[in-house]
């Protein structure tokens, strides 16, 4: 398994669950010093980072790019893949494509989290899931040109009412025939939604493509009451060898949050 740590460049997301903030060169230096394999980037848009500079920075520190978040499309532009307005849905798909194009050359998949939106009002659950399935198919296809998948993240009930568990995610992908899309297991969301987190991970098994490694309180792994032994055993059992990425509050500060997470990663997942 490989380790990653989140870096947010999104002013509007301040207060959110990202470890390092705003200063990409400093974040890369710190991630490398602590022995992380990669960073996961949360950027306002595709033009927020110069690909050549990013490439140089990663090379300088021996880091990879694990994944690229797309939530800024929601946070800044209020876009969603299940917006009742067809124009808005098209804009949301376009935004995600540009983020896939940012990460693609680095082998880093884009993540669909909050961009999935919610159903309600004039939109039925069936309609929203239909739009989401269509969008994920198109975006999975777009990602395939870079030989990477698209990552889809079930969220807890307070953030979406579409797909909240790993088994619902597996059923959705398989039943709708969505190709080249993998699931993200965020342990914070799973702690709210799954009856048993280890069972949820095993249910995702061959569809699992990314893990957000965090504790029950969304503080860094090892601070809360998450039981990591069965989680580590489940990931080992299914042969998971991709990223466990620190998406946690920068608690008590970014440096200590990054240190705390890599210590837990080395203890349980390495
Ligand atoms: C994003 O990875 C996530 O976990 C969401 O809670 C963000 O809205
Ligand atoms: Mn997450």
Coordinates of C-alpha atoms and ligand atoms in Angstrom, one line a residue:
X1 CA 0.0 0.0 0.0
X2 CA 1.2 3.5 -0.7
X3 CA 0.8 6.7 1.5
X4 CA -0.4 10.1 0.4
X5 CA -1.3 13.4 2.1
X6 CA -3.8 16.0 1.0
X7 CA -2.8 19.5 -0.1
X8 CA -5.6 22.1 -0.5
X9 CA -5.2 25.3 -2.6
X10 CA -8.8 26.2 -2.2
X11 CA -9.4 29.3 -0.1
X12 CA -13.2 28.6 0.0
X13 CA -12.6 25.2 1.5
X14 CA -10.7 26.5 4.6
X15 CA -11.9 24.6 7.7
X16 CA -12.2 21.5 5.6
X17 CA -10.4 18.1 6.0
X18 CA -7.1 18.7 4.3
X19 CA -3.8 18.5 5.9
X20 CA -1.6 21.0 4.1
X21 CA -2.8 24.3 2.8
X22 CA -2.0 26.8 0.0
X23 CA 1.8 26.4 -0.2
X24 CA 2.4 23.5 -2.6
X25 CA 6.3 23.6 -2.5
X26 CA 6.3 23.7 1.3
X27 CA 3.8 20.8 1.4
X28 CA 5.9 18.7 -1.0
X29 CA 9.0 19.3 1.1
X30 CA 7.2 18.3 4.3
X31 CA 5.5 15.2 2.7
X32 CA 8.8 14.0 1.4
X33 CA 10.6 14.6 4.8
X34 CA 8.0 12.5 6.5
X35 CA 8.4 9.7 4.0
X36 CA 5.0 10.0 2.1
X37 CA 4.9 8.4 -1.3
X38 CA 2.6 11.0 -2.8
X39 CA 0.4 14.1 -2.4
X40 CA -3.3 14.3 -3.2
X41 CA -4.2 17.7 -4.7
X42 CA -7.3 19.7 -4.0
X43 CA -7.2 22.7 -6.4
X44 CA -9.7 25.4 -7.4
X45 CA -9.5 24.5 -11.0
X46 CA -7.2 23.1 -13.8
X47 CA -5.2 26.3 -14.2
X48 CA -4.4 26.7 -10.5
X49 CA -1.1 24.8 -10.9
X50 CA 1.4 24.8 -13.8
X51 CA 1.9 21.2 -14.9
X52 CA 5.6 21.8 -15.6
X53 CA 6.1 23.3 -12.1
X54 CA 4.2 20.5 -10.5
X55 CA 6.2 17.9 -12.4
X56 CA 9.5 19.5 -11.3
X57 CA 8.3 19.8 -7.7
X58 CA 7.3 16.1 -7.6
X59 CA 10.5 15.0 -9.2
X60 CA 12.6 17.2 -6.8
X61 CA 11.0 15.5 -3.8
X62 CA 10.6 12.0 -5.2
X63 CA 6.8 12.2 -4.8
X64 CA 3.9 11.0 -7.0
X65 CA 0.6 12.6 -7.5
X66 CA -2.0 10.2 -6.0
X67 CA -5.2 11.8 -7.1
X68 CA -6.9 15.2 -7.9
X69 CA -10.0 16.3 -6.1
X70 CA -12.9 17.9 -8.0
X71 CA -14.9 19.3 -5.1
X72 CA -14.0 22.9 -5.9
X73 CA -16.5 22.7 -8.8
X74 CA -19.1 22.4 -6.1
X75 CA -17.5 24.6 -3.5
X76 CA -16.7 27.5 -5.8
X77 CA -18.9 27.2 -8.8
X78 CA -21.9 25.3 -7.2
X79 CA -21.7 22.7 -10.0
X80 CA -23.2 19.2 -9.6
X81 CA -23.4 16.2 -11.9
X82 CA -27.1 15.8 -10.8
X83 CA -28.2 19.4 -11.1
X84 CA -31.8 19.6 -12.4
X85 CA -30.6 22.1 -15.1
X86 CA -29.0 20.2 -18.1
X87 CA -26.7 23.1 -18.8
X88 CA -25.3 23.0 -15.3
X89 CA -24.8 19.3 -15.5
X90 CA -22.9 19.8 -18.8
X91 CA -20.7 22.4 -17.1
X92 CA -20.1 20.0 -14.2
X93 CA -19.0 17.3 -16.6
X94 CA -16.8 19.8 -18.5
X95 CA -15.1 20.9 -15.2
X96 CA -14.4 17.3 -14.2
X97 CA -12.9 16.6 -17.6
X98 CA -10.5 19.5 -17.2
X99 CA -9.5 18.1 -13.8
X100 CA -9.0 14.6 -15.3
X101 CA -6.8 16.3 -17.9
X102 CA -4.7 17.9 -15.1
X103 CA -4.1 14.7 -13.3
X104 CA -4.0 12.4 -16.3
X105 CA -0.4 13.0 -17.4
X106 CA 0.7 12.3 -13.9
X107 CA -1.2 9.0 -13.7
X108 CA -3.4 10.6 -11.0
X109 CA -7.2 9.9 -11.2
X110 CA -9.8 12.6 -10.4
X111 CA -12.1 12.0 -7.5
X112 CA -15.9 12.6 -7.6
X113 CA -17.1 13.4 -4.1
X114 CA -19.3 16.4 -3.5
X115 CA -19.7 16.9 -7.3
X116 CA -22.2 14.0 -7.2
X117 CA -24.8 16.3 -5.6
X118 CA -28.1 15.1 -4.1
X119 CA -31.6 14.2 -5.1
X120 CA -34.7 16.2 -3.8
X121 CA -37.1 18.9 -4.8
X122 CA -38.1 18.4 -8.4
X123 CA -35.5 15.7 -8.9
X124 CA -36.3 12.1 -8.0
X125 CA -33.7 9.6 -6.7
X126 CA -34.0 7.6 -9.9
X127 CA -33.5 10.7 -12.1
X128 CA -30.4 11.8 -10.1
X129 CA -28.9 8.3 -10.2
X130 CA -29.5 8.1 -13.9
X131 CA -27.7 11.4 -14.5
X132 CA -24.9 10.3 -12.2
X133 CA -24.5 7.0 -14.0
X134 CA -24.4 8.8 -17.4
X135 CA -21.8 11.3 -16.1
X136 CA -19.6 8.6 -14.6
X137 CA -19.7 6.6 -17.8
X138 CA -18.6 9.6 -19.9
X139 CA -16.0 10.6 -17.4
X140 CA -14.6 7.1 -16.9
X141 CA -14.3 6.9 -20.7
X142 CA -12.5 10.3 -20.7
X143 CA -10.1 9.1 -18.0
X144 CA -9.3 5.9 -20.0
X145 CA -7.1 7.9 -22.5
X146 CA -4.6 8.3 -19.7
X147 CA -4.9 4.6 -18.7
X148 CA -6.3 5.7 -15.3
X149 CA -9.8 5.2 -13.8
X150 CA -12.1 7.8 -12.4
X151 CA -12.6 7.5 -8.6
X152 CA -16.2 7.7 -7.2
X153 CA -16.6 8.4 -3.5
X154 CA -19.7 7.4 -1.5
X155 CA -20.3 10.0 1.2
X156 CA -22.1 10.0 4.5
X157 CA -25.9 10.9 4.7
X158 CA -25.2 14.5 5.6
X159 CA -23.4 15.2 2.4
X160 CA -25.3 13.1 -0.1
X161 CA -28.5 11.0 -0.3
X162 CA -27.4 9.1 -3.4
X163 CA -24.8 6.4 -2.5
X164 CA -23.6 6.2 1.1
X165 CA -22.1 2.7 1.5
X166 CA -19.6 0.6 -0.3
X167 CA -22.1 -2.2 -1.2
X168 CA -24.6 0.4 -2.7
X169 CA -21.6 1.8 -4.6
X170 CA -20.7 -1.7 -6.0
X171 CA -24.4 -2.4 -6.9
X172 CA -24.6 1.0 -8.6
X173 CA -21.5 0.5 -10.7
X174 CA -22.3 -3.0 -11.7
X175 CA -26.0 -2.6 -12.3
X176 CA -25.6 0.5 -14.5
X177 CA -22.6 -1.0 -16.3
X178 CA -20.2 1.9 -15.4
X179 CA -16.8 1.1 -16.7
X180 CA -13.4 2.4 -15.6
X181 CA -14.8 3.9 -12.4
X182 CA -13.4 2.7 -9.0
X183 CA -14.7 3.3 -5.5
X184 CA -13.1 5.5 -2.8
X185 CA -13.4 4.2 0.8
X186 CA -13.3 7.2 3.1
X187 CA -13.0 5.8 6.6
X188 CA -14.8 8.9 8.1
X189 CA -17.9 8.4 5.9
X190 CA -17.8 4.7 6.4
X191 CA -17.6 5.1 10.2
X192 CA -21.0 6.8 9.9
X193 CA -22.6 4.6 7.3
X194 CA -21.3 1.1 7.4
X195 CA -22.5 -1.5 10.0
X196 CA -18.9 -2.9 9.9
X197 CA -16.1 -1.0 8.2
X198 CA -14.0 -4.1 7.5
X199 CA -17.1 -5.8 5.8
X200 CA -17.6 -2.7 3.8
X201 CA -14.1 -2.8 2.5
X202 CA -14.4 -6.4 1.6
X203 CA -17.7 -5.7 -0.2
X204 CA -15.9 -3.1 -2.3
X205 CA -12.9 -5.6 -3.0
X206 CA -12.2 -5.6 -6.7
X207 CA -13.8 -2.1 -7.2
X208 CA -11.7 -0.4 -4.5
X209 CA -9.3 2.2 -6.0
X210 CA -8.5 4.7 -3.2
X211 CA -8.8 5.1 0.5
X212 CA -9.1 8.2 2.6
X213 CA -7.2 7.3 5.8
X214 CA -8.6 9.3 8.7
X215 CA -10.1 8.7 12.1
X216 CA -13.7 8.6 13.4
X217 CA -13.7 12.3 14.3
X218 CA -12.1 13.2 11.0
X219 CA -8.9 14.0 12.9
X220 CA -5.7 12.3 11.8
X221 CA -5.6 8.5 12.0
X222 CA -4.8 7.4 15.5
X223 CA -6.5 10.3 17.4
X224 CA -10.1 9.0 17.4
X225 CA -11.8 5.6 18.2
X226 CA -11.4 3.9 14.8
X227 CA -10.3 0.3 15.2
X228 CA -7.5 0.0 12.6
X229 CA -6.6 -3.7 13.1
X230 CA -9.7 -5.2 11.3
X231 CA -9.4 -2.4 8.7
X232 CA -5.8 -3.3 7.9
X233 CA -6.6 -7.0 7.9
X234 CA -9.5 -6.4 5.4
X235 CA -7.3 -4.4 3.1
X236 CA -4.7 -7.0 3.2
X237 CA -7.2 -9.8 2.6
X238 CA -8.5 -8.1 -0.6
X239 CA -4.9 -7.4 -1.7
X240 CA -5.4 -3.6 -1.7
X241 CA -2.2 -2.0 -3.0
X242 CA -3.2 1.5 -3.9
X243 CA -3.2 4.7 -1.9
X244 CA -4.2 5.4 1.7
X245 CA -4.4 9.2 1.7
X246 CA -4.6 11.4 4.7
X247 CA -7.7 13.4 4.2
X248 CA -8.1 14.8 7.8
X249 CA -8.5 18.0 9.6
X250 CA -5.1 19.7 10.1
X251 CA -5.4 19.0 13.8
X252 CA -3.7 20.2 16.0
X253 CA -1.8 21.8 13.1
X254 CA -0.8 20.6 9.5
X255 CA 2.7 19.3 10.5
X256 CA 1.5 17.3 13.5
X257 CA -1.5 15.9 11.5
X258 CA 0.9 14.7 8.7
X259 CA 3.3 13.2 11.2
X260 CA 0.4 11.5 13.2
X261 CA -1.0 10.0 10.0
X262 CA 2.3 8.6 8.6
X263 CA 3.0 7.0 12.0
X264 CA -0.4 5.3 11.9
X265 CA 0.2 4.3 8.3
X266 CA 3.5 2.8 9.2
X267 CA 2.0 1.0 12.2
X268 CA -1.1 -0.5 10.5
X269 CA -0.9 -0.4 6.7
X270 CA 2.8 -0.4 5.5
Ligands
LIG1 C1 -14.0 14.4 -0.1 O1 -13.0 13.4 -0.3 C2 -14.9 14.1 1.0 O2 -14.7 13.2 1.7 C3 -16.1 14.9 1.2 O3 -16.6 14.8 2.5 C4 -15.8 16.3 0.8 O4 -17.1 17.0 0.7
LIG2 MN1 -13.0 11.8 1.4

